[in-house]
PDB file of C-alpha atoms in Angstrom:
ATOM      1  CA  UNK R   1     171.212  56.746-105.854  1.00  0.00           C
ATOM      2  CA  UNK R   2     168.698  54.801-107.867  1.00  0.00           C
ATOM      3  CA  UNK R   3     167.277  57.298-111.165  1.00  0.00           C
ATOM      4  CA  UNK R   4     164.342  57.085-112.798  1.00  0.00           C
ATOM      5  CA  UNK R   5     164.153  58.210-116.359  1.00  0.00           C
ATOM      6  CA  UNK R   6     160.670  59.354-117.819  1.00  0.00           C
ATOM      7  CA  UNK R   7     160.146  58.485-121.380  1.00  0.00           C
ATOM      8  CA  UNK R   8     157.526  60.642-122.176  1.00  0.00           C
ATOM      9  CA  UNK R   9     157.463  64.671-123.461  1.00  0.00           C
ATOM     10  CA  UNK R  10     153.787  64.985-121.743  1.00  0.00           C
ATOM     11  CA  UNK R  11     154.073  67.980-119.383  1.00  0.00           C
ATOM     12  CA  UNK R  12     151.250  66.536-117.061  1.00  0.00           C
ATOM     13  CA  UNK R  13     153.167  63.141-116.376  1.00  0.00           C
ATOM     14  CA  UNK R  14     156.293  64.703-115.670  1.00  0.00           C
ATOM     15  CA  UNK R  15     154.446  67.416-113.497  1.00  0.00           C
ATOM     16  CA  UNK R  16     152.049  64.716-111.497  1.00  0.00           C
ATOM     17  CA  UNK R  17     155.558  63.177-110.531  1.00  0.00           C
ATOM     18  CA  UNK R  18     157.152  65.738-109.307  1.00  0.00           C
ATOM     19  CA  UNK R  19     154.248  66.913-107.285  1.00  0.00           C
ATOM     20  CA  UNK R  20     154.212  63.176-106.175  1.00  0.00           C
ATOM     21  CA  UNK R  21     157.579  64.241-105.290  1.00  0.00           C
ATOM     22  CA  UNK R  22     159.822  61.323-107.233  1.00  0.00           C
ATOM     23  CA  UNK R  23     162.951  62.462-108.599  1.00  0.00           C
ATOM     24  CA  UNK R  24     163.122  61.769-112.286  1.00  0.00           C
ATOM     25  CA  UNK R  25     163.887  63.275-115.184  1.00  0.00           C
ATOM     26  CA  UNK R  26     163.055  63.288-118.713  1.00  0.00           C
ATOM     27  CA  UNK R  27     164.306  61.629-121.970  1.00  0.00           C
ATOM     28  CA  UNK R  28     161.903  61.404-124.867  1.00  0.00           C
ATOM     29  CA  UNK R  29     162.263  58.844-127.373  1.00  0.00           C
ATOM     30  CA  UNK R  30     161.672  59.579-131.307  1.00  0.00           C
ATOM     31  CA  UNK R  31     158.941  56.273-131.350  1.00  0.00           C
ATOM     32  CA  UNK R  32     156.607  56.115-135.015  1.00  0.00           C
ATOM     33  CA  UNK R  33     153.316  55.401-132.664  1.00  0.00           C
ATOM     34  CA  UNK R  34     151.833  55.117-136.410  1.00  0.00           C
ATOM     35  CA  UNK R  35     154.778  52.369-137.130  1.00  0.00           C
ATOM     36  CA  UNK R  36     154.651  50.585-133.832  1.00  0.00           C
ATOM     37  CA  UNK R  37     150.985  49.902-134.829  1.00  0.00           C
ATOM     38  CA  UNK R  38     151.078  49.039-138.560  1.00  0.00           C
ATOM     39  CA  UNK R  39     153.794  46.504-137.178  1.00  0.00           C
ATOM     40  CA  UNK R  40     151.823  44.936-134.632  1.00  0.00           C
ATOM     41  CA  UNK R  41     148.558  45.023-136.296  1.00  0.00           C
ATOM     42  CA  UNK R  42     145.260  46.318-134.987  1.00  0.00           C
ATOM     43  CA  UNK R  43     144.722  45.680-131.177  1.00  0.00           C
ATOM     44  CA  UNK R  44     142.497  46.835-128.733  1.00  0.00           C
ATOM     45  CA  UNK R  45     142.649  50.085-126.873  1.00  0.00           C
ATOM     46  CA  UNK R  46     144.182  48.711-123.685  1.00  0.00           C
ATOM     47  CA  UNK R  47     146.767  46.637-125.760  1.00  0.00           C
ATOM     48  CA  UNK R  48     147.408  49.188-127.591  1.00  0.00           C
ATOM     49  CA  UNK R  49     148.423  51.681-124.367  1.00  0.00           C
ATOM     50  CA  UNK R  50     150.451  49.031-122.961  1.00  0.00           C
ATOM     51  CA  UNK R  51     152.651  48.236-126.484  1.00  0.00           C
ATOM     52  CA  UNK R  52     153.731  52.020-127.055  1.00  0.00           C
ATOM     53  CA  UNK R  53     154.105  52.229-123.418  1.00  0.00           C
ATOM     54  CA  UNK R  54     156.391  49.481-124.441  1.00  0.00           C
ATOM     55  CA  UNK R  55     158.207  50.755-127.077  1.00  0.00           C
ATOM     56  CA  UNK R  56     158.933  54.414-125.872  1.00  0.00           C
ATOM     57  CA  UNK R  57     160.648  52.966-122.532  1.00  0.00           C
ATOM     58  CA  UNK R  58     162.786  50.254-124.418  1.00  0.00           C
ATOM     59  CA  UNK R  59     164.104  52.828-127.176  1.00  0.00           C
ATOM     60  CA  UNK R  60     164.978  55.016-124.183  1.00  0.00           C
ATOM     61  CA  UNK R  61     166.306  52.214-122.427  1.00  0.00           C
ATOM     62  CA  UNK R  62     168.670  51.531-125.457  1.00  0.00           C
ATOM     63  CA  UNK R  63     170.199  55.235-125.142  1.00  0.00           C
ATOM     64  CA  UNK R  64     173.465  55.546-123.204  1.00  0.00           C
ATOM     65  CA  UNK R  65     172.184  58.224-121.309  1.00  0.00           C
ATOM     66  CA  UNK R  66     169.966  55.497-120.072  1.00  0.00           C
ATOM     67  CA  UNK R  67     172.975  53.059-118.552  1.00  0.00           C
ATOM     68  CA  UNK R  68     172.506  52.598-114.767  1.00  0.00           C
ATOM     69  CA  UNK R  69     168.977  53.876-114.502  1.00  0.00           C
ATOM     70  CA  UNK R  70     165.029  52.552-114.277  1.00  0.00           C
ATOM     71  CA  UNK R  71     163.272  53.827-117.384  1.00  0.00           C
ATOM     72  CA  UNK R  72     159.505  54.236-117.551  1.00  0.00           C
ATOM     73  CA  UNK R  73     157.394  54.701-120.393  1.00  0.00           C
ATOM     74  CA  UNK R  74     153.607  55.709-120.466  1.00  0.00           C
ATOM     75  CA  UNK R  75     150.933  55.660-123.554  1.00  0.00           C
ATOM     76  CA  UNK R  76     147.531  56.643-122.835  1.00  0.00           C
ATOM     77  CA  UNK R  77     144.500  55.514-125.296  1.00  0.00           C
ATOM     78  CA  UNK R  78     140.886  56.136-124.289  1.00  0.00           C
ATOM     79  CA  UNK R  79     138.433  53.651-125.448  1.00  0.00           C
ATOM     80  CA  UNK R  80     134.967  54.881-126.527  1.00  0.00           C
ATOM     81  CA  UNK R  81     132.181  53.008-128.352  1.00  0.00           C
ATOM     82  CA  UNK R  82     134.410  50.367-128.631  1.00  0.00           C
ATOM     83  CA  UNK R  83     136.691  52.451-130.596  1.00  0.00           C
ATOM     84  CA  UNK R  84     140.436  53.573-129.886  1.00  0.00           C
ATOM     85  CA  UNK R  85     140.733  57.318-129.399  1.00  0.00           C
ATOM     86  CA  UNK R  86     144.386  58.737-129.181  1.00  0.00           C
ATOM     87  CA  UNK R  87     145.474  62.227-129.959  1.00  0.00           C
ATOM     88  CA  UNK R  88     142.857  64.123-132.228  1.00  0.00           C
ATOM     89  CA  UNK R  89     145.154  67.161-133.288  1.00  0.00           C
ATOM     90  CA  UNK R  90     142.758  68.571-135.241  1.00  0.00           C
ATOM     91  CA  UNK R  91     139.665  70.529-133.967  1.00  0.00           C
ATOM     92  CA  UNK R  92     137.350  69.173-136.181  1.00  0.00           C
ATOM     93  CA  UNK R  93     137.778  65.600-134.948  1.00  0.00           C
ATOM     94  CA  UNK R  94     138.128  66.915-131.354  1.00  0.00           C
ATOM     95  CA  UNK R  95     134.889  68.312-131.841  1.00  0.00           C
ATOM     96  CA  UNK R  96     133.156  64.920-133.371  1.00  0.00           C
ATOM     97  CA  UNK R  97     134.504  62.944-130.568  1.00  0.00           C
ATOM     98  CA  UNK R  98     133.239  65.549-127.572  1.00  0.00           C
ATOM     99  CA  UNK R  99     129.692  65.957-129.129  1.00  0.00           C
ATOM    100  CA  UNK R 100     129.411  61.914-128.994  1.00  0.00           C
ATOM    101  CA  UNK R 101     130.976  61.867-125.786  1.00  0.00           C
ATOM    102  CA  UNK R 102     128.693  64.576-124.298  1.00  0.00           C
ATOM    103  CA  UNK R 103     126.808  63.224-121.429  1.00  0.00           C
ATOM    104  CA  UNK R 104     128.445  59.292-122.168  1.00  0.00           C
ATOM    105  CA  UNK R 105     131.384  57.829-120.567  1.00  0.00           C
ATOM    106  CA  UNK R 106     134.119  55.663-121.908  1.00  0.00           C
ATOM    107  CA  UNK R 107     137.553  54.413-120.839  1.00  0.00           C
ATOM    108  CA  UNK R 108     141.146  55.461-120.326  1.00  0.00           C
ATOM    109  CA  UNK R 109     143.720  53.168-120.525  1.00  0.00           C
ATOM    110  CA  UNK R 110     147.236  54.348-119.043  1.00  0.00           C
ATOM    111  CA  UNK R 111     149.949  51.808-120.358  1.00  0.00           C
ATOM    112  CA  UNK R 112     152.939  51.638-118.182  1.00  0.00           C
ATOM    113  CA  UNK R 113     156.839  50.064-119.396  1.00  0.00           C
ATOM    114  CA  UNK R 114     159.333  50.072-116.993  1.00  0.00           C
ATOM    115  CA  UNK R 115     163.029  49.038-117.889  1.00  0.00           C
ATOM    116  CA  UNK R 116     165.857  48.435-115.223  1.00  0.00           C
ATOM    117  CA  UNK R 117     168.638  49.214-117.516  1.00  0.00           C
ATOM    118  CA  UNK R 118     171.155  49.064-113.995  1.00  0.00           C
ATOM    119  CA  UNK R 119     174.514  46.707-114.413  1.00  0.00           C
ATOM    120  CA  UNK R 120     173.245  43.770-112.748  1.00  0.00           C
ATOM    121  CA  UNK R 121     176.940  42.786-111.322  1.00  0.00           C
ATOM    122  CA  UNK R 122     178.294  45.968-110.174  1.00  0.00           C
ATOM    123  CA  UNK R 123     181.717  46.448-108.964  1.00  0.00           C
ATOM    124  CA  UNK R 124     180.847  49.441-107.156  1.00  0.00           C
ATOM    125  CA  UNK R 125     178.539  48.267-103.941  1.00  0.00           C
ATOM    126  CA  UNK R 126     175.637  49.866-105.771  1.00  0.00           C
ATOM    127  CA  UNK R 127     172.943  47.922-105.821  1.00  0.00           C
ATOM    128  CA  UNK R 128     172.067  45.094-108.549  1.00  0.00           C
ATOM    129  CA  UNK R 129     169.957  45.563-111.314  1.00  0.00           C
ATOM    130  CA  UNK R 130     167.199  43.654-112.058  1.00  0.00           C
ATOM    131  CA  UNK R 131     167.310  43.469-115.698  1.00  0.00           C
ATOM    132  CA  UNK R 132     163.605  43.544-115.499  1.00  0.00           C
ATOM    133  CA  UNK R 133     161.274  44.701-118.128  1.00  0.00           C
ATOM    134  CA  UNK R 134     157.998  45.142-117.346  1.00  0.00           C
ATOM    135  CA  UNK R 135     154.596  46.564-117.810  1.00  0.00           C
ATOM    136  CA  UNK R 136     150.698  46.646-116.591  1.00  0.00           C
ATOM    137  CA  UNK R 137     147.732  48.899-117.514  1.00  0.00           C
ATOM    138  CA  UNK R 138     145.944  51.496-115.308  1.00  0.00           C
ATOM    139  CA  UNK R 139     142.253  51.631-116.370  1.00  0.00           C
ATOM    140  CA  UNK R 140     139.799  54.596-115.163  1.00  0.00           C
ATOM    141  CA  UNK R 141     136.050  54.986-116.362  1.00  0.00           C
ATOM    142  CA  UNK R 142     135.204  58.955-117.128  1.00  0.00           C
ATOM    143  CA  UNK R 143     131.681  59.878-117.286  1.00  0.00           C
ATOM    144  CA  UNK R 144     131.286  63.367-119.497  1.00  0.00           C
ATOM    145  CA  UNK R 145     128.574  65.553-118.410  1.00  0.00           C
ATOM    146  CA  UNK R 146     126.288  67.372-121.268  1.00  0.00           C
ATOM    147  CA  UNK R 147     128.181  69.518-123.145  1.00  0.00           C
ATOM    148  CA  UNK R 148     126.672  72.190-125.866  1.00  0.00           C
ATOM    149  CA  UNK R 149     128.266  72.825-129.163  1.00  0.00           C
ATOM    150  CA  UNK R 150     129.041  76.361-128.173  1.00  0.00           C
ATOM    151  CA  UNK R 151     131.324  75.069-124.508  1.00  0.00           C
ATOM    152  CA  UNK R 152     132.682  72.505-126.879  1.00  0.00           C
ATOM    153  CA  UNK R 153     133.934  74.925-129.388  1.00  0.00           C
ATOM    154  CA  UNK R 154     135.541  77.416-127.045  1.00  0.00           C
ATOM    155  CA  UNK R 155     136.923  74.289-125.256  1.00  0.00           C
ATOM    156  CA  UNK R 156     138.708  73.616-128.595  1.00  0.00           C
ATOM    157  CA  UNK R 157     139.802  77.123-129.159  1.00  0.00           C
ATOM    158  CA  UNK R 158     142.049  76.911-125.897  1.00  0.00           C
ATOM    159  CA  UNK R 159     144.221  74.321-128.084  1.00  0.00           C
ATOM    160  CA  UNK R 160     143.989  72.079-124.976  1.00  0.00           C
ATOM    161  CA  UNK R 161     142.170  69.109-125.947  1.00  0.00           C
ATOM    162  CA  UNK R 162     144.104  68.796-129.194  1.00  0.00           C
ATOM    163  CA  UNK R 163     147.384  66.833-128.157  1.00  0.00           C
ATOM    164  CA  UNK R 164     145.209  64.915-125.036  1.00  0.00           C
ATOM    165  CA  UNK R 165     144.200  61.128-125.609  1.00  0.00           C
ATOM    166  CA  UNK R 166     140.488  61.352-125.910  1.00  0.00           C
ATOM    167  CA  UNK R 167     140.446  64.744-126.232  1.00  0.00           C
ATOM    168  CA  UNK R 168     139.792  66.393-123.080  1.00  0.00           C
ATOM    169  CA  UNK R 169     142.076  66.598-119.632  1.00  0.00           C
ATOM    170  CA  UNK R 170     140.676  66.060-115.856  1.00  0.00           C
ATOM    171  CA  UNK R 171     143.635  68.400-114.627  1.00  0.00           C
ATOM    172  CA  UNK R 172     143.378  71.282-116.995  1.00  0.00           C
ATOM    173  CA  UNK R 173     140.614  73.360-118.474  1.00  0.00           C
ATOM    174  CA  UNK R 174     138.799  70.103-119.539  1.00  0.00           C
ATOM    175  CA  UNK R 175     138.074  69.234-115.292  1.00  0.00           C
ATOM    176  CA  UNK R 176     134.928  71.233-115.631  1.00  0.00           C
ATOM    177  CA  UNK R 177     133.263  68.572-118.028  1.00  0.00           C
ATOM    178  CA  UNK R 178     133.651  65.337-116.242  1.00  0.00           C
ATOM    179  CA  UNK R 179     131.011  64.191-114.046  1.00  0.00           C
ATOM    180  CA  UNK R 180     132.909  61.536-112.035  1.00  0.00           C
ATOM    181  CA  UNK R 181     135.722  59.283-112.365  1.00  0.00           C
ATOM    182  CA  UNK R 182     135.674  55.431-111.356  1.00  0.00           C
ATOM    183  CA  UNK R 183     139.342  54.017-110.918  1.00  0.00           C
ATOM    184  CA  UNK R 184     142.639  55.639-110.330  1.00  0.00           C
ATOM    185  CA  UNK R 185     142.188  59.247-111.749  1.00  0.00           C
ATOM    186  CA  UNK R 186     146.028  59.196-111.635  1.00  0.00           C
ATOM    187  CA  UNK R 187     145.750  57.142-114.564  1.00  0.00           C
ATOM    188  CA  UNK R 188     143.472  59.713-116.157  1.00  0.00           C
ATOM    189  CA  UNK R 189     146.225  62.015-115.989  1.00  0.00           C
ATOM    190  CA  UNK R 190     148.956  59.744-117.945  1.00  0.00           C
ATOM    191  CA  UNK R 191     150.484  58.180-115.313  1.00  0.00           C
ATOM    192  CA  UNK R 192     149.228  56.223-111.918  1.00  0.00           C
ATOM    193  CA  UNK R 193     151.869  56.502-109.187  1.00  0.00           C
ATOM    194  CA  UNK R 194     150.410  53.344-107.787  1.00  0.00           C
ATOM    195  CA  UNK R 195     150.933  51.365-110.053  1.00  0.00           C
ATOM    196  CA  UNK R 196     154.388  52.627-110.605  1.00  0.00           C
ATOM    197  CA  UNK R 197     155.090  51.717-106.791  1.00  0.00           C
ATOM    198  CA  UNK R 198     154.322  48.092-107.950  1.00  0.00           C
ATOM    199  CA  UNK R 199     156.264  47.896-111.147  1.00  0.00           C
ATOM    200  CA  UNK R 200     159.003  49.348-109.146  1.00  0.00           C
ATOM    201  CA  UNK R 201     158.933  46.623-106.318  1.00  0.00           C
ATOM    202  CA  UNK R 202     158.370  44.006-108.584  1.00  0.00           C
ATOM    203  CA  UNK R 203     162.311  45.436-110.157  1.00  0.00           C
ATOM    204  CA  UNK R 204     163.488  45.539-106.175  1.00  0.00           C
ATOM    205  CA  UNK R 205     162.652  49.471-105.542  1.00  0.00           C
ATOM    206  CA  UNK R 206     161.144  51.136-103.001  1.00  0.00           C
ATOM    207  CA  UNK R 207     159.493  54.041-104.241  1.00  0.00           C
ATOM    208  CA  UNK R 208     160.481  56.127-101.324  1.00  0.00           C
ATOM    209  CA  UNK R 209     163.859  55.555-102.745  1.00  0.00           C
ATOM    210  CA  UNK R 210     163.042  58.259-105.334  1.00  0.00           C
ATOM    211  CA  UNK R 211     161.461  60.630-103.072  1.00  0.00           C
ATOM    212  CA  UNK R 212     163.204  63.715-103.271  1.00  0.00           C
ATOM    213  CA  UNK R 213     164.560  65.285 -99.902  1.00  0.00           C
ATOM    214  CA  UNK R 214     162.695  67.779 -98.022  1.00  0.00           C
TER     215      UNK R 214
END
């Protein structure tokens, strides 16, 4: 049975799968984000996405809890003005960035890593690894609608737009501000199960392979 490790601790990824029904389960890794940067220099936001995509997945993938499975990382960094907005944990930066984003639109970037740490000689008729690593970027323009200071600030008070890349959600309380989405809203989420499908084919899996059972 092939197994699919998510290497992520972002409720909505691991709750869009299993409502996708794919049978996974969850190992987070202990990346620096902060580090991984500083190493690698400034990029742009969909670089950026894709390399601690990239990083999560292969210090999962390097776990032996990981041995025999397909590990999948996912970073999500929305771009805005040109500038790279992850997490803002505070509410007074959450509520800079959702005043300038009122009525504008910007960009999320959904970096995807998958890892096909499966023994690619096995003795046991499973099937053969891959030894694939691999990754890709799921893109989705998100036009706001107008917000007022007031919805803003009891938009922050929920706590929900603190630990959210760009500050806001399409599949929580933050839905009610977006106007329209053009690209995979998937992707908006944290994690596009289409392009998923394709990293997985590309390491020799059918994604119905990880559907779980009726």
């Amino acid at each position: 049975m092939v197994r699919l490790i998510l290497a992520s601790q972002s409720p909505a990824r691991t709750k869009l799968l299993a409502e996708a029904g794919i049978r996974h389960t969850v190992l987070v890794s202990d990346v620096d984000e902060d580090a991984v940067q500083a190493r690698y220099g400034v990029t742009d936001p969909h670089d950026t996405a894709l390399l601690l995509a990239r990083a999560k997945a292969e210090a999962v993938a390097a776990l032996p809890e990981a041995e025999g499975a397909l590990v999948l990382g996912c970073d999500s960094v929305f771009e805005f003005d040109g500038e790279a907005h992850g997490k803002p944990y505070t509410a007074a930066v959450a509520r800079e960035r959702m005043l300038r984003m009122s009525g504008n639109a910007g960009v999320l970037h959904t970096g995807h890593w998958l890892v096909d740490c499966r023994d690619t000689d096995p003795d046991d008729g499973a099937a053969p690894g891959t030894g694939a690593t691999l990754g890709t970027v799921a893109s989705a323009e998100v036009s706001f609608l107008d917000m007022d200071a007031a919805e803003i600030d009891a938009y922050i008070a929920t706590g929900e737009p603190l630990h959210c890349a760009g500050s806001f959600t399409i599949d929580g309380l933050g839905g009610a501000f977006i106007r329209k989405v053009d690209g995979d809203p998937h992707a908006v989420v944290g994690l596009s199960v289409s392009t998923l499908r394709g990293l997985l084919a590309q390491a020799q899996v059918r994604i119905t392979e990880l559907w779980q059972p009726a």
